[in-house]
Short mmCIF file of C-alpha atoms in Angstrom, two decimals:
data_model
loop_
_atom_site.label_atom_id
_atom_site.label_comp_id
_atom_site.label_asym_id
_atom_site.label_seq_id
_atom_site.Cartn_x
_atom_site.Cartn_y
_atom_site.Cartn_z
CA MET N 25 11.80 -14.95 -9.11
CA LEU N 26 11.36 -11.25 -8.77
CA THR N 27 10.18 -8.90 -11.63
CA LEU N 28 9.52 -5.24 -12.08
CA PHE N 29 6.78 -3.64 -14.16
CA ALA N 30 5.91 -0.15 -15.07
CA LEU N 31 2.77 0.52 -13.13
CA ASN N 32 1.23 2.89 -15.73
CA GLU N 33 1.41 0.09 -18.36
CA VAL N 34 -0.13 -2.57 -16.15
CA ILE N 35 -2.98 -0.13 -15.24
CA ASP N 36 -3.62 0.37 -18.91
CA ILE N 37 -3.73 -3.40 -19.46
CA ALA N 38 -6.00 -3.87 -16.37
CA MET N 39 -8.42 -1.29 -17.64
CA HIS N 40 -8.80 -2.79 -21.00
CA SER N 41 -9.64 -6.12 -19.62
CA ALA N 42 -11.82 -4.87 -16.81
CA LEU N 43 -13.94 -2.81 -19.16
CA ALA N 44 -14.04 -5.54 -22.08
CA PRO N 45 -17.33 -7.48 -22.90
CA ARG N 46 -17.41 -10.71 -20.93
CA HIS N 47 -17.53 -12.82 -23.98
CA THR N 48 -14.01 -11.67 -24.86
CA LEU N 49 -12.48 -12.79 -21.80
CA ARG N 50 -10.20 -15.74 -22.19
CA ALA N 51 -10.13 -18.72 -19.69
CA THR N 52 -7.05 -20.50 -18.64
CA ALA N 53 -6.86 -24.29 -19.24
CA ASP N 54 -7.79 -24.98 -15.54
CA GLN N 55 -10.80 -22.62 -15.62
CA HIS N 56 -12.00 -24.18 -18.94
CA GLU N 57 -11.51 -27.67 -17.56
CA ASN N 58 -13.39 -26.86 -14.29
CA ASP N 59 -16.06 -24.91 -16.02
CA GLU N 60 -15.26 -21.84 -13.92
CA THR N 61 -16.77 -18.26 -14.38
CA VAL N 62 -14.18 -16.33 -16.10
CA HIS N 63 -13.46 -12.76 -14.78
CA ALA N 64 -11.10 -10.03 -15.89
CA ALA N 65 -7.41 -10.89 -15.14
CA LEU N 66 -3.79 -10.12 -15.82
CA TRP N 67 -1.99 -13.09 -17.28
CA TRP N 68 1.63 -13.39 -16.30
CA LEU N 69 3.50 -14.99 -19.13
CA ARG N 70 6.99 -16.15 -20.04
CA ASP N 71 8.11 -17.25 -23.59
CA SER N 72 10.97 -16.76 -25.94
CA SER N 73 10.17 -13.13 -26.36
CA GLY N 74 10.39 -12.33 -22.61
CA THR N 75 8.43 -12.10 -19.43
CA TYR N 76 5.31 -10.00 -19.53
CA LEU N 77 1.91 -9.14 -18.27
CA THR N 78 -1.11 -9.00 -20.70
CA GLY N 79 -4.67 -8.97 -20.41
CA ASN N 80 -7.05 -11.85 -20.83
CA SER N 81 -9.38 -10.24 -23.21
CA THR N 82 -9.24 -10.45 -26.94
CA HIS N 83 -11.29 -7.30 -27.31
CA LYS N 84 -10.01 -4.57 -29.98
CA GLY N 85 -7.77 -1.93 -28.88
CA ALA N 86 -5.67 -3.79 -26.32
CA PRO N 87 -2.46 -1.77 -25.04
CA ARG N 88 0.95 -2.99 -25.39
CA ASP N 89 2.02 -5.83 -23.22
CA ALA N 90 3.91 -4.76 -20.13
CA TYR N 91 7.29 -6.27 -20.21
CA ALA N 92 9.45 -6.86 -16.95
CA GLU N 93 12.49 -4.72 -16.62
CA GLY N 94 15.43 -6.78 -18.17
CA TYR N 95 13.16 -9.30 -19.70
CA GLY N 96 11.90 -7.55 -22.92
CA PRO N 97 12.05 -8.87 -26.40
CA GLY N 98 14.84 -8.17 -28.64
CA GLY N 99 12.60 -7.59 -31.88
CA ASP N 100 9.07 -6.27 -32.57
CA ASP N 101 6.36 -6.08 -29.80
CA ALA N 102 4.34 -9.22 -29.35
CA SER N 103 1.18 -7.17 -28.36
CA GLY N 104 -2.14 -8.93 -28.36
CA ILE N 105 -0.78 -12.45 -28.49
CA LEU N 106 -2.22 -14.35 -25.52
CA GLY N 107 -0.86 -17.83 -26.48
CA GLY N 108 -1.56 -21.01 -24.56
CA ASP N 109 -1.10 -21.96 -20.86
CA SER N 110 2.22 -23.75 -21.48
CA ARG N 111 3.78 -20.33 -20.91
CA LEU N 112 1.41 -19.10 -18.20
CA ILE N 113 3.04 -18.39 -14.93
CA ASP N 114 -0.07 -17.18 -13.25
CA ALA N 115 -3.44 -15.80 -13.94
CA ILE N 116 -3.99 -12.78 -11.48
CA PRO N 117 -7.65 -11.72 -11.01
CA LEU N 118 -8.63 -8.12 -11.21
CA TYR N 119 -11.81 -8.81 -9.11
CA GLU N 120 -12.52 -11.36 -6.37
CA PRO N 121 -16.28 -11.89 -6.23
CA ASP N 122 -16.01 -13.62 -2.84
CA THR N 123 -14.33 -10.70 -1.04
CA GLY N 124 -15.11 -7.87 -3.29
CA ALA N 125 -11.41 -7.00 -3.68
CA CYS N 126 -10.71 -5.05 -6.85
CA LEU N 127 -6.95 -4.99 -7.84
CA HIS N 128 -7.50 -2.62 -10.64
CA SER N 129 -8.87 -0.01 -8.16
CA ASP N 130 -5.80 -0.73 -5.85
CA LEU N 131 -3.51 -0.18 -8.59
CA ILE N 132 -5.09 3.27 -9.40
CA ARG N 133 -4.91 4.21 -5.84
CA ALA N 134 -1.30 3.26 -5.71
CA GLN N 135 -0.39 5.44 -8.65
CA ARG N 136 -2.26 8.36 -7.15
CA ASP N 137 -0.10 7.94 -4.07
CA GLY N 138 2.97 8.28 -6.21
CA HIS N 139 3.81 4.66 -6.91
CA ASN N 140 5.27 3.85 -10.32
CA THR N 141 6.43 0.36 -10.18
CA LEU N 142 4.72 -2.99 -9.73
CA THR N 143 6.62 -5.93 -8.32
CA LEU N 144 5.73 -9.66 -8.81
CA THR N 145 7.49 -12.36 -6.84
CA LEU N 146 7.19 -16.13 -7.36
CA ASP N 147 8.00 -18.27 -4.35
CA GLY N 148 7.08 -21.81 -5.28
CA ALA N 149 3.38 -21.57 -6.17
CA ARG N 150 2.88 -18.44 -4.23
CA VAL N 151 2.63 -15.18 -6.17
CA GLY N 152 3.28 -11.90 -4.42
CA LEU N 153 2.20 -8.42 -5.78
CA SER N 154 3.27 -5.02 -4.27
CA THR N 155 3.94 -1.39 -5.78
CA PHE N 156 6.50 1.18 -4.79
CA THR N 157 8.07 4.39 -5.93
CA ALA N 158 11.29 3.95 -7.81
CA SER N 159 13.46 7.01 -8.34
CA LYS N 160 13.79 5.90 -11.96
CA PRO N 161 10.68 4.17 -13.24
CA VAL N 162 10.68 1.07 -15.47
CA ALA N 163 11.10 2.33 -19.12
CA PRO N 164 9.11 0.85 -22.00
CA HIS N 165 10.91 -1.90 -23.83
CA GLY N 166 12.52 -1.38 -27.15
CA LEU N 167 14.34 1.85 -26.38
CA THR N 168 17.77 2.31 -27.89
CA ALA N 169 20.85 2.53 -25.91
CA TYR N 170 21.23 6.33 -26.91
CA THR N 171 17.65 6.75 -25.59
CA HIS N 172 18.21 5.09 -22.29
CA GLY N 173 21.23 7.45 -21.92
CA ILE N 174 18.98 10.45 -22.40
CA VAL N 175 16.63 9.04 -19.76
CA ASP N 176 19.68 8.59 -17.43
CA LEU N 177 20.67 12.18 -18.13
CA ALA N 178 17.19 13.49 -17.19
CA ALA N 179 17.23 11.44 -13.93
CA ALA N 180 20.83 12.87 -13.21
CA LYS N 181 19.36 16.43 -13.43
CA GLU N 182 17.00 15.38 -10.54
CA LEU N 183 13.92 15.35 -12.57
CA ARG N 184 10.85 13.36 -11.63
CA LEU N 185 10.22 10.84 -14.50
CA THR N 186 6.88 9.68 -15.46
CA TRP N 187 6.03 7.50 -18.51
CA LYS N 188 2.98 7.52 -20.81
CA THR N 189 3.43 4.60 -23.10
CA GLY N 190 1.50 3.94 -26.36
CA LYS N 191 1.64 1.87 -29.66
CA ALA N 192 2.70 4.74 -31.72
CA LYS N 193 4.85 6.99 -29.37
CA HIS N 194 5.76 7.20 -25.65
CA LEU N 195 5.79 10.23 -23.70
CA LEU N 196 8.42 10.86 -20.84
CA HIS N 197 7.09 13.47 -18.63
CA LEU N 198 9.76 15.50 -16.67
CA ALA N 199 9.19 17.57 -13.57
CA ALA N 200 11.60 19.29 -10.97
CA ARG N 201 11.05 18.30 -7.47
CA GLY N 202 9.46 21.61 -6.41
CA PRO N 203 6.76 23.86 -7.70
CA HIS N 204 9.03 26.52 -9.21
CA GLY N 205 11.27 24.18 -11.15
CA VAL N 206 11.31 23.26 -14.80
CA LYS N 207 8.64 20.89 -16.39
CA GLY N 208 8.69 19.28 -19.88
CA HIS N 209 8.49 16.08 -21.89
CA VAL N 210 10.45 13.90 -24.33
CA VAL N 211 8.76 12.14 -27.22
CA ILE N 212 10.08 8.72 -28.16
CA GLY N 213 8.94 6.60 -31.16
CA ALA N 214 7.43 3.31 -29.83
CA ARG N 215 8.66 1.06 -32.60
CA SER N 216 12.14 2.88 -33.27
CA GLY N 217 12.77 3.59 -29.67
CA LYS N 218 14.41 6.65 -30.66
CA VAL N 219 13.91 10.29 -29.19
CA LEU N 220 12.03 12.39 -31.64
CA ARG N 221 11.70 15.72 -29.89
CA ALA N 222 11.42 17.37 -26.40
CA ALA N 223 10.13 20.52 -24.83
CA ILE N 224 11.27 22.24 -21.63
CA THR N 225 9.27 24.86 -19.76
CA TYR N 226 11.09 27.37 -17.57
CA PRO N 227 8.87 29.22 -14.95
CA SER N 228 9.28 32.87 -13.91
CA ASP N 229 7.41 35.49 -12.06
CA HIS N 230 6.48 37.02 -15.58
CA GLY N 231 5.25 33.97 -17.32
CA VAL N 232 6.97 30.94 -18.89
CA VAL N 233 9.65 30.40 -21.42
CA GLN N 234 9.67 27.23 -23.55
CA SER N 235 12.67 25.63 -25.32
CA THR N 236 12.15 22.83 -27.81
CA ALA N 237 14.57 20.54 -29.50
CA GLU N 238 14.23 18.02 -32.48
CA GLY N 239 16.21 14.83 -32.79
CA THR N 240 18.40 12.91 -30.40
CA ASN N 241 21.48 15.04 -30.30
CA ASP N 242 19.55 18.41 -29.71
CA VAL N 243 17.43 16.82 -27.16
CA ARG N 244 20.43 15.57 -25.29
CA THR N 245 21.98 19.06 -25.46
CA LEU N 246 18.86 20.61 -24.11
CA LEU N 247 18.90 18.35 -21.08
CA TYR N 248 22.61 18.55 -20.68
CA ARG N 249 22.33 22.43 -20.18
CA LEU N 250 19.87 22.02 -17.44
CA SER N 251 21.00 22.57 -13.82
CA PRO N 252 18.99 20.82 -11.05
CA SER N 253 16.39 23.00 -9.56
CA PRO N 254 17.15 24.43 -6.15
CA CYS N 255 13.43 24.50 -5.28
CA PRO N 256 12.55 21.82 -2.68
CA PRO N 257 9.32 19.68 -2.59
CA GLY N 258 6.53 21.54 -0.79
CA CYS N 259 8.26 24.91 -1.46
CA THR N 260 6.17 27.73 0.05
CA ALA N 261 7.87 30.82 -1.48
CA PRO N 262 5.18 33.12 -3.21
CA GLY N 263 7.11 33.22 -6.43
CA VAL N 264 10.10 31.93 -8.38
CA ASN N 265 12.45 34.81 -7.59
CA ALA N 266 11.70 34.32 -3.89
CA CYS N 267 12.14 30.72 -3.98
CA PHE N 268 15.70 31.14 -5.73
CA ASP N 269 16.67 33.86 -3.23
CA ARG N 270 15.96 31.42 -0.22
CA ALA N 271 18.19 28.83 -1.95
CA LEU N 272 21.10 31.36 -2.33
CA GLN N 273 20.77 32.25 1.39
CA LYS N 274 21.16 28.65 2.60
#
């Protein structure tokens, strides 16, 4: 069994559990039976709503559950529902007292290194965890087919996609490969899964110009009119015009 999760969503969940008061941490059935000390953990769950990661804290303000790509619910979000062990695949500790290993810190470092996707594998009773950089990161669950099409369009324009998910809205940050390309964002309703608006900033040597769009159709048109930026990663050109001149000479 192999499942992919959005790393940013997993980090939000891990942070909530790691900072939660100890008395709010839920024990698994085995931990309760063996009278074990409970530490912050990620719970990997599977039930009728899908396959997802959640925290083991009941403290208020919990972020949305992180659903595995392709295994999300068809209806409303099931945030905050921890449930019983009958649907628990594994409890993944965020801190190992015996070794001092801190998964929460490891995930943050991975994100700083540019990773955006977390992989969980289940081979018998053994759970494997790793992170990597996907060209198109895992999108939040609940997006409409039209919204997925807009995300695909942004990826086709060779923009780097970065998600910031929330309970009210999601932000899809867009950035060209090089420093002289466009930047922007798309705002998506968390419950509706629909694109609400977008903004694109075009750099120049004399400042920046921003274009905005409201609604799904106008946002799609805004992205459709974009051309992939010729500015490469690590570009050392002194300005936008110099960068584009270099590209024309190649």
